[in-house]
Coordinates of C-alpha atoms and ligand atoms in Angstrom, one line a residue:
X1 CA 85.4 116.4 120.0
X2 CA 85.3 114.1 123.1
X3 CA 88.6 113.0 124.3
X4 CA 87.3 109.8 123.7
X5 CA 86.6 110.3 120.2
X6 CA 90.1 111.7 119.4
X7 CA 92.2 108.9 120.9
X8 CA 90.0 106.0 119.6
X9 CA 90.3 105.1 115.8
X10 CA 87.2 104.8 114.0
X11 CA 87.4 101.5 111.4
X12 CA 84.4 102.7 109.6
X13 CA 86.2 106.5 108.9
X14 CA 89.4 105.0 107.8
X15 CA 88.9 104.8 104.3
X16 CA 85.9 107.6 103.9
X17 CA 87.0 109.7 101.1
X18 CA 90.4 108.2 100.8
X19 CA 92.0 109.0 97.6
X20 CA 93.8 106.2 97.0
X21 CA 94.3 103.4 94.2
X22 CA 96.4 101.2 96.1
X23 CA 97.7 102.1 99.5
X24 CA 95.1 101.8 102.3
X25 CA 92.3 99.5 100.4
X26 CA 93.2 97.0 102.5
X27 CA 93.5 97.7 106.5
X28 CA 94.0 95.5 109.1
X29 CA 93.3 97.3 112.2
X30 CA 93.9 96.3 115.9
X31 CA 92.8 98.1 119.4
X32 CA 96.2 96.8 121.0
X33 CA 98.6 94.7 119.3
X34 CA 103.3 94.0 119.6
X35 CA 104.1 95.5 116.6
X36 CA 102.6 96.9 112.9
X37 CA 105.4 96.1 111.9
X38 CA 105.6 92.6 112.3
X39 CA 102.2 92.3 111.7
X40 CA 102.4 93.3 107.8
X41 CA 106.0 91.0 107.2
X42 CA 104.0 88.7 108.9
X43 CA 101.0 89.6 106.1
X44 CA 103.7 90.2 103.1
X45 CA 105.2 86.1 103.6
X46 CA 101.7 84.8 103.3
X47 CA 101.5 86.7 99.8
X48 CA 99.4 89.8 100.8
X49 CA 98.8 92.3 98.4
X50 CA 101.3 95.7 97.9
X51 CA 99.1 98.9 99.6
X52 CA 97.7 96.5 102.6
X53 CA 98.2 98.6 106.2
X54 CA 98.3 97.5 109.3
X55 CA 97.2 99.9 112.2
X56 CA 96.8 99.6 116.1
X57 CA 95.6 102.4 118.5
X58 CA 98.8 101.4 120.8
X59 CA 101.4 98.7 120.5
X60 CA 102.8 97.0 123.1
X61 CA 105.9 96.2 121.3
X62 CA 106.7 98.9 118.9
X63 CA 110.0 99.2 117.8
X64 CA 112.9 101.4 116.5
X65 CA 115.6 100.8 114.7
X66 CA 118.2 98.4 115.9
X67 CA 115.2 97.0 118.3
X68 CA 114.6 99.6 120.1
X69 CA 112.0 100.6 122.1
X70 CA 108.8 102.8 120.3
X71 CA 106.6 104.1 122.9
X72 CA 103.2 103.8 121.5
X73 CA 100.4 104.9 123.8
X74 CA 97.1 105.5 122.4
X75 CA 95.8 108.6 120.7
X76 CA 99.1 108.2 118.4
X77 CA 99.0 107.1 114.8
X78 CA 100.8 103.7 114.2
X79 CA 100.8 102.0 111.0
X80 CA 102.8 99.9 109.1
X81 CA 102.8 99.7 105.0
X82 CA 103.2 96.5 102.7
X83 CA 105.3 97.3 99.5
X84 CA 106.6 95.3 96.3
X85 CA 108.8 97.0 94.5
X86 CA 112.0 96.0 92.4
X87 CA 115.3 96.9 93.9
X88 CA 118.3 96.2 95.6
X89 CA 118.1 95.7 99.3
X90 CA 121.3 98.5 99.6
X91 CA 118.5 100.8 98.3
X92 CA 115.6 100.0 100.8
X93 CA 116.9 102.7 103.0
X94 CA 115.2 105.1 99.9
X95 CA 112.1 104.2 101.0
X96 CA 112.7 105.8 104.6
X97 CA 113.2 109.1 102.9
X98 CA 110.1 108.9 100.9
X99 CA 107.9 108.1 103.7
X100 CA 109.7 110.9 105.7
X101 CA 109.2 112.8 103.2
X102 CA 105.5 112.3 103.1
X103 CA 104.9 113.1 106.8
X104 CA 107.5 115.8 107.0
X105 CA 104.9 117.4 103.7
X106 CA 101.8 116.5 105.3
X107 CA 102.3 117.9 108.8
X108 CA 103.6 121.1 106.9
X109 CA 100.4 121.0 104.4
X110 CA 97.9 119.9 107.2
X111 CA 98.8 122.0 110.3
X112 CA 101.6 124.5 108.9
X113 CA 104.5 123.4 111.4
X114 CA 108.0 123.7 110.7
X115 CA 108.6 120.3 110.5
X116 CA 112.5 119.5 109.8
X117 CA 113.7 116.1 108.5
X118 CA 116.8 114.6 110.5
X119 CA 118.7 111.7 108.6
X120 CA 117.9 109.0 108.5
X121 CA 114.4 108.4 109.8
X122 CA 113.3 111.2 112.2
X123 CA 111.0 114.2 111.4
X124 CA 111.0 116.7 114.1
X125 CA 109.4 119.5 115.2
X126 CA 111.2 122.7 116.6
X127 CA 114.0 119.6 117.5
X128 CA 112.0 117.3 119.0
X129 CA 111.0 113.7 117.4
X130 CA 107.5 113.8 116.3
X131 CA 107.3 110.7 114.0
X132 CA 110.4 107.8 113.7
X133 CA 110.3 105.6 110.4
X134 CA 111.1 102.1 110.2
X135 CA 111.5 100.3 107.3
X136 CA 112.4 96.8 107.1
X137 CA 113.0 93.8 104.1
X138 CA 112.4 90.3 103.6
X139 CA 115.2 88.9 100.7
X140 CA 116.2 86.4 99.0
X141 CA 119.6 86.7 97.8
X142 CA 120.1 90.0 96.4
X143 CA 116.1 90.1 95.4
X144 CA 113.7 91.8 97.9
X145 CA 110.7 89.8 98.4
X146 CA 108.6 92.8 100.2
X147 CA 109.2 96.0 102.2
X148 CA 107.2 97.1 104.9
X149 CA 107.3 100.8 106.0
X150 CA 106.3 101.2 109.8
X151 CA 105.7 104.9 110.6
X152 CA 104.9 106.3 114.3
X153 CA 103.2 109.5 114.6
X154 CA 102.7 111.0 118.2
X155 CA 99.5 112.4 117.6
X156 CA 96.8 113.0 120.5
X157 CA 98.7 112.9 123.9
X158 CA 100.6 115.0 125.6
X159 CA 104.2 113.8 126.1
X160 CA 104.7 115.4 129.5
X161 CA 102.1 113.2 130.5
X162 CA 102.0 110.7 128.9
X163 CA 106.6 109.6 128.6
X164 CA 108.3 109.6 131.0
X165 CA 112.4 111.0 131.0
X166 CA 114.4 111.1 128.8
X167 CA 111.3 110.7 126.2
X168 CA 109.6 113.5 127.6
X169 CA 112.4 116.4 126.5
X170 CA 113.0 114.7 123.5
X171 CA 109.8 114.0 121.8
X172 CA 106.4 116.3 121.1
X173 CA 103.5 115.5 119.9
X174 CA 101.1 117.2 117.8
X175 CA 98.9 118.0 120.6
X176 CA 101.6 119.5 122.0
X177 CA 102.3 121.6 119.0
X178 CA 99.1 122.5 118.2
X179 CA 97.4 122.4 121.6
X180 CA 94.6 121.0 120.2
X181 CA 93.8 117.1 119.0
X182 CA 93.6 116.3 115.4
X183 CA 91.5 114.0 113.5
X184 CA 93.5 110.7 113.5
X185 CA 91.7 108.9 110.4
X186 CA 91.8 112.4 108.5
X187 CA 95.6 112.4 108.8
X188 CA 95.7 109.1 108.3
X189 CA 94.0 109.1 104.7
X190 CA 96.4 112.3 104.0
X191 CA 99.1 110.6 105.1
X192 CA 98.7 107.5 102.5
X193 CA 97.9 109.6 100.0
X194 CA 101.0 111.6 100.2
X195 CA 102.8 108.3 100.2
X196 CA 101.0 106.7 97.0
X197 CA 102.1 110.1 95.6
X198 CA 105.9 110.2 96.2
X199 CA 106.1 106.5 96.1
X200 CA 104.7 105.8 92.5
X201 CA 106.9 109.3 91.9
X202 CA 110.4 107.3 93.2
X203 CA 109.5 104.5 91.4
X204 CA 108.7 105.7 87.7
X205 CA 111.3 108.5 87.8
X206 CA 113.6 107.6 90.6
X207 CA 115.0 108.9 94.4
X208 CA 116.4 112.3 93.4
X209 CA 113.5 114.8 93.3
X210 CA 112.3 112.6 96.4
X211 CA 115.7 112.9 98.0
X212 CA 116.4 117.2 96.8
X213 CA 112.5 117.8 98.6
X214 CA 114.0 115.8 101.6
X215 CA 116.7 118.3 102.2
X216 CA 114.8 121.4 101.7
X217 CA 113.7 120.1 105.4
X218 CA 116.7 119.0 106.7
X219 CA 118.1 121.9 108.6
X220 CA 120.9 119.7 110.5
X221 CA 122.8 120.1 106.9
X222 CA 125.4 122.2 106.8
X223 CA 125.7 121.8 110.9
X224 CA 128.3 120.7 113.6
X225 CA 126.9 117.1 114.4
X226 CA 127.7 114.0 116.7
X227 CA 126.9 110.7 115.1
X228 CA 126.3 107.9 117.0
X229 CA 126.9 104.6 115.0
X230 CA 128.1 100.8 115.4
X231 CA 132.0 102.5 115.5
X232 CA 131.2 104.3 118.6
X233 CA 131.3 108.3 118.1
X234 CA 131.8 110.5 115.3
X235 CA 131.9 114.0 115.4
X236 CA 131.9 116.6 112.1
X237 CA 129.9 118.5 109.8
X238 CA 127.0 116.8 108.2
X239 CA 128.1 118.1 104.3
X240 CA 125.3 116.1 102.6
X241 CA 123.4 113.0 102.3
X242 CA 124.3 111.6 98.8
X243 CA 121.8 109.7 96.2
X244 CA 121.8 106.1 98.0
X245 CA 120.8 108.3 101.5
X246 CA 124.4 107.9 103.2
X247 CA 125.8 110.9 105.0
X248 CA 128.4 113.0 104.4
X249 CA 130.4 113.8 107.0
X250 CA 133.4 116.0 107.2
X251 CA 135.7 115.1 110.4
X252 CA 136.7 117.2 111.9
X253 CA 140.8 116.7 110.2
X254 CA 139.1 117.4 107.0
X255 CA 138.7 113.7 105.8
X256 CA 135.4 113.2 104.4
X257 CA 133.6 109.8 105.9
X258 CA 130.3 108.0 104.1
X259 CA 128.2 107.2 107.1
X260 CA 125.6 104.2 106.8
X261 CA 124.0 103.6 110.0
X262 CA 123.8 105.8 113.1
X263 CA 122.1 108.5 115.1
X264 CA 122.2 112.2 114.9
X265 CA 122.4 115.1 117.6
X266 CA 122.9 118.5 116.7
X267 CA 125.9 120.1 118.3
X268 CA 125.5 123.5 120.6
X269 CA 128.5 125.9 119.3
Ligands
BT5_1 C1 112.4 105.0 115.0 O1 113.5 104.3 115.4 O2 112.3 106.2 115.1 C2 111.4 104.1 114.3 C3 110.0 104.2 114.9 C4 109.0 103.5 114.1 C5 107.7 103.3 114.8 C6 106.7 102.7 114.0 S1 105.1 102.8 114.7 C7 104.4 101.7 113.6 C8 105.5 100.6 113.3 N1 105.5 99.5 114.2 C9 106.6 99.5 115.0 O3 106.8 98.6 115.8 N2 107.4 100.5 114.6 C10 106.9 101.3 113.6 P1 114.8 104.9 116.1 O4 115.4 105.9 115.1 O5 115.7 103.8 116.4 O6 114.3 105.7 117.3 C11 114.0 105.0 118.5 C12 114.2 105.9 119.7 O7 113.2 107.0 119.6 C13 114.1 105.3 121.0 O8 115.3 104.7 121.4 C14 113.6 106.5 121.9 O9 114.8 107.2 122.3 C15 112.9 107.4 120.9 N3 111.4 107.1 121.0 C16 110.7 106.0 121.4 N4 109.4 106.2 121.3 C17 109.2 107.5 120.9 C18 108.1 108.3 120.5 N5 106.8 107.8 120.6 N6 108.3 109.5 120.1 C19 109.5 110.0 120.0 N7 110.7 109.3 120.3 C20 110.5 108.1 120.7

């Protein structure tokens, strides 16, 4: 495989084989574009169908959570997902699990690295962030219109090259991983797939199984941990994430806290 042909997506392989009823039929693909993300709300207010991606060989505005910044060079996998779905917007946050959940199982199933899932949006690989989620809502009230699930896969680079600090330690890629490139359409089409899978699972028989197949990932359970959140710094044992995704922290006086919102870093004892 040329180096060429690894970082460049190819439209015409995108939905080759896909096995799919929904997710993927429709694909808006661009070379460069700000964000996937605001691509498909943008898509979703004008009515577009649930299933439609949007996908970009690199962004120039990706984002994280909280606007942050999501470093999106080429030869990565960056795609957002349209969804319509009945719920409350304080259970949106679900949907991060299940599309961690679908990486964190694909990356396993595909390549057989110990992936690990960190709360809320991360999956990781031997601690370093491989893919971030971000899922966002459009409401009305208490009724969400649409969902769109961006996910960010650092696929065919090399981040000592390619990030600079503190990315660099942080982050891996799967060519780093693997020492190889992958096929990005390939993982691409498993990656929907895995998502149509747990996604018509959490919504005909709910978040639990979805959530219990999360865990079994997350190794930072059961750990000393540091949250960073809107309150500043917290630091305890991460005890659990309950059924509406909200950790479980024990302080470090005993008192248990529900955290909503907030960052993660393991704690060296
Ligand atoms: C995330 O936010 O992890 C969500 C990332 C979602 C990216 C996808 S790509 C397709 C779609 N379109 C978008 O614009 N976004 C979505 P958060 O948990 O807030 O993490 C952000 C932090 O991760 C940054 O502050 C950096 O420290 C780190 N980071 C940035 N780029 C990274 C990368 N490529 N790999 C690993 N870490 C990165």
């Amino acid at each position: 495989m040329t180096a060429l042909m690894s970082a460049k997506i190819r439209l015409n392989q995108l939905q080759d084989g896909l096995r799919t009823k929904r997710f993927g039929r429709k694909i808006l693909f661009y070379h460069k574009t700000g964000s996937t993300n605001d691509w498909a709300k943008e898509l979703a207010r004008c009515g577009t169908r649930e299933g439609t991606v949007v996908i970009a060989e690199t962004q120039t505005n990706g984002r994280g959570r909280l606007d942050r910044k999501w470093v999106s060079p080429i030869g990565g996998l960056w795609f957002s997902l349209i969804l319509r779905l009945e719920l409350h917007p304080s259970e949106a946050l679900k949907l991060t699990f299940v599309a961690g959940l679908a990486v964190a199982k694909v990356l396993h199933d595909m390549f057989d690295l110990r992936v690990e899932t960190k709360w809320p949006n991360d999956v990781l690989v031997k601690g370093r962030k491989i893919c971030g989620i971000l899922t966002e809502m459009n409401t009305t009230g208490e009724t969400v219109n649409f969902v769109v699930v961006g996910v960010g896969v650092n696929t065919n680079f090399d981040v000592e090259k390619t990030f600079q600090e503190p990315l660099k330690r942080t982050a891996t890629s799967l060519e780093n991983e693997l020492g190889r490139k992958v096929r990005l359409e390939e993982l691409f089409k498993s990656l929907l797939e895995e998502l149509e899978n747990l996604y018509d699972h959490f919504t005909k028989e709910g978040f639990d199984s979805i959530l219990k197949e999360w865990k079994s990932y997350a190794s930072f359970l059961g750990h000393q941990v540091e949250i960073t959140g809107p309150a500043g710094k917290l630091s305890g044992l991460a005890l659990d994430v309950n059924n509406d995704g909200v950790l479980i922290l024990k302080l470090e006086d005993g008192r248990m806290r529900h955290v909503f919102v907030g960052d993660i870093s393991l704690q060296v004892q």
